[in-house]
Amino acid sequence: MTQYIYAFDEGRISMKDLLGGKGANLSEMKRLGLPVPDGFTITTEACIDYLKQNEQLPSEVKTQLIHHLTSFSERTGKSFSSDDDLLLVSVRSGAKISMPGMMDTILNLGLNDDNVKKLAEKTNDARFAYDCYRRLLQMFGEVVYGIPMLAFDTYFDDFKNQHNYVNDADISAEGLQTICERFKEIYREEVYKPFPQEPLKQLEEAIEAVFKSWDNDRARVYRDLNDIPHDIGTAVNVQEMVFGNSGEQSGTGVAFTRDPVTGENKLFGEYLLNAQGEDVVAGIRTPQDIDTLKSQMPDVHQEFVEVTKQLETHYKDMQDIEFTIENGKLYLLQTRNGKRTARAAIQIAVDLVNEGLISREEAVTKVDVKSIDQLLHPNFKEEALEQATVISKLGLPASPGAATGSIVFSAEEAKEQADEGKKVVLMRPETSPEDIEGMVASEAIVTTHGGMTSHAAVVARGMGKCCVTGCSDVEIDTVNKTVYYPDGELHEGDIVSVDGSTGDIYLGEIETVNAEHSDAFEQFMEWSEDTARLQVRMNAETPQDIQAGYNFGAKGIGLVRTEHMFFGPERLVEMRRFILASNHDERVEALEKIKTYQVKDFEEIFRLSQDRPTIVRLLDPPLHEFLPSSDEDIQNVAQQLDISTDILRKRMAELNEVNPMLGHRGCRLAVTYPELYEMQVEAIIESVLKLQQDDIKCQPEIMIPLVSTVEEFTTLKERLAATITQLENDANTKVNYLIGTMIETPRACLIAQHLAKHCDFFSFGTNDLTQLTYGFSRDDAGKFINVYTESNILQLDPFQTLDTDGVGQLIQLAVEQAKQVKPEIKIGVCGELGGDAKSIYQFNNWNIDYVSCSPFRVPGAILATAQSQAEESER
Ligand code: PEP
Ligand code: MG
């Protein structure tokens, strides 16, 4: 029989797959002897089986549930029907990988019309008992029966207004009793059935609802965003309730063992007195700083500080801890590795090494590659900030970054406008998990309620999205689409700038500057480079990009796309003159002009690269990207080239290709017009010779693209080598150069051992290789790939993440065969996949020497190479 339920003392941390993160950690804390309320976990396997069996709870789950409730009663003396020792439980989701706020939770389960009276009697606090009951009615109604929260909230708020209650805590016991009665009526009106009075039925229905919530839209979106598989299911934790809302000696809170924004080694947390679970996270009341607890309950504070230290040392990582205090006694409800900004992640990793808790290799694995992007984002320019008009300075710096956009008031609006290409700032009183798609689409998020651990703050930090919460001097009126701030009003579409690092909001657009790196970042990247085996180069051709890539730690240039040097209007004319030339002489004339540009460009590139290897890819212009299309363009080009539009159209018709991506491009162009590559190679070598006179030793690596036969390569190489020899002889010196090829066609992979004999290096162009292996046009696949991924025909977009089974097989084969015939051949990857962490994990397993990616992806790629190597060494 499958064991679907484990008591907390049966589990341990290594059982995360089965018990989920929360369940496994609760078990672990129990093992450490920490104060954890008793309970049990229903496994992820039960969830998977439930979803597979058309949402039917397996009968064994029901049997085992009764068994566990019985043994629970034997251990604690508590039961759902006991007069003296009433059992109430919380029911919470807990997947293997934490998905904060994405699934559902129910508290105070077990209460019904009888039990609420027993609770009132036992605690001598009817107010407390009915407060618990109304919360259960509300949460159960929403989570299990899908009754809109608004149905309950509207009545609750009207009731408070009618009786002039300001805070929830002001409502009397009788008032709460009336509210409970009304809430039960809402069940009949909304779902035509009563609130279930039988606790076991409540529990079964609640478990099913949590299992179902695994597949809700927001959970799916969150998993897609965070690369969490959709088929691992969630566990459910059933745990004895402890009550943070049972008076002023009670409370509930969330704390991080270090600052999750800066990484500072200092307890960071918030709590609310006389409050229950979700109040803090939902951001409905603004919580107090954890330091205040020291004066309010010194003993509890002291115990809590000790527990947090114990947990951090045990887990060797910063912990995010949920706790409840019931009548002066501390309970722990959850611990997990805390989510943090990239800046904090790096600071914490470096500090943990310096504190002797972890090794450098372990530190490297503690920072999410995706989060590195956050550190590369711009900040507002100091001088511009001084001039800017302030909207609010009271907000909390929930997630760093600097962003500008026009205001929207709903997640739907954010998504709609972002889809139209607008930059938007989402402004809400608070966010809820339903807003996730709108949050993804926005440049920044601003809320007026909630603290640093509110939903908006936690989710935005996870996404690396600029976010300010708790802007208490601003009112956001979503109905009238107006923001009231101390000095005025803002309306939908107005432009604001948001500083997620300070919590300030400004009017209008503000100039930004690029990020500066901390000492911790430098140290961390140094350890990453020491750990990595694969080198990281960059794909770049402009001086700014090249400089940025070198600043980020690139070890050379893996791809200069020379055709990208001709996108400017002046150069485009010359390139068109070459393409449209009708004879050899015209072509040579056009090339002479192009060469003057190229020599200048290469000189600049090699000067920046110095002795670092620099691959210049010879021209690979898909013709359609370079020819005019509209009538107006055709007229302009005809004028620029001093020919008639008729001649131009005729020439274009001759050149026209049905499939330009499969057409006359790459080395094929040079086979037809050898003078093209000869001109480029002359430009490369002449610029290198010039720099050599200044004692700058360059390492040019000349790359021939889109090769699919050995003869294409050898024919071109022979001519280019002769050109170089001629230049060397003329200058009476030698140049240290390599000639290699891109591997971009499946045939090139299959004949790799023959090609390798003639090549100094290979570089996989995974964009074209993926296009040609699948037969998916890289320009048009975007129209259907998302349908493929949504319907699981493809797990991932192969243009973004390596298709290991197909494209990966070809790469592996080519690498093995090439290295067999020429062990010293240098092999790299320069397509988009060269900057993708998942793909880098694969490349690291094969005999590849380097990856190359765009400059801003370089730090992430270095980290990914380090992490894959650290994992490899652990195996
Ligand atoms: C490639 O095909 O992967 C590549 C790097 O070349 P391009 O994208 O310029 O075709
Ligand atoms: Mg290519």
PDB file of N, CA, C and O and ligand atoms in Angstrom, residues 665 744 768 778, ligand 2:
ATOM      1  N   ARG A 665      23.677  33.034 -48.686  1.00  0.00           N
ATOM      2  CA  ARG A 665      24.247  33.759 -47.552  1.00  0.00           C
ATOM      3  C   ARG A 665      25.471  33.003 -47.041  1.00  0.00           C
ATOM      4  O   ARG A 665      25.782  31.921 -47.523  1.00  0.00           O
ATOM      5  N   GLU A 744      26.909  25.240 -38.220  1.00  0.00           N
ATOM      6  CA  GLU A 744      25.529  25.724 -38.169  1.00  0.00           C
ATOM      7  C   GLU A 744      24.559  24.846 -38.946  1.00  0.00           C
ATOM      8  O   GLU A 744      23.359  25.117 -38.943  1.00  0.00           O
ATOM      9  N   ASP A 768      21.188  28.944 -36.130  1.00  0.00           N
ATOM     10  CA  ASP A 768      20.936  28.295 -37.413  1.00  0.00           C
ATOM     11  C   ASP A 768      20.870  26.785 -37.265  1.00  0.00           C
ATOM     12  O   ASP A 768      20.061  26.127 -37.920  1.00  0.00           O
ATOM     13  N   ARG A 778      13.750  30.405 -37.884  1.00  0.00           N
ATOM     14  CA  ARG A 778      14.042  31.140 -36.642  1.00  0.00           C
ATOM     15  C   ARG A 778      13.327  32.486 -36.623  1.00  0.00           C
ATOM     16  O   ARG A 778      13.134  33.069 -35.560  1.00  0.00           O
TER      17      ARG A 778
HETATM   18 MG    MG B   2      24.093  31.734 -38.007  1.00  0.00          MG
END
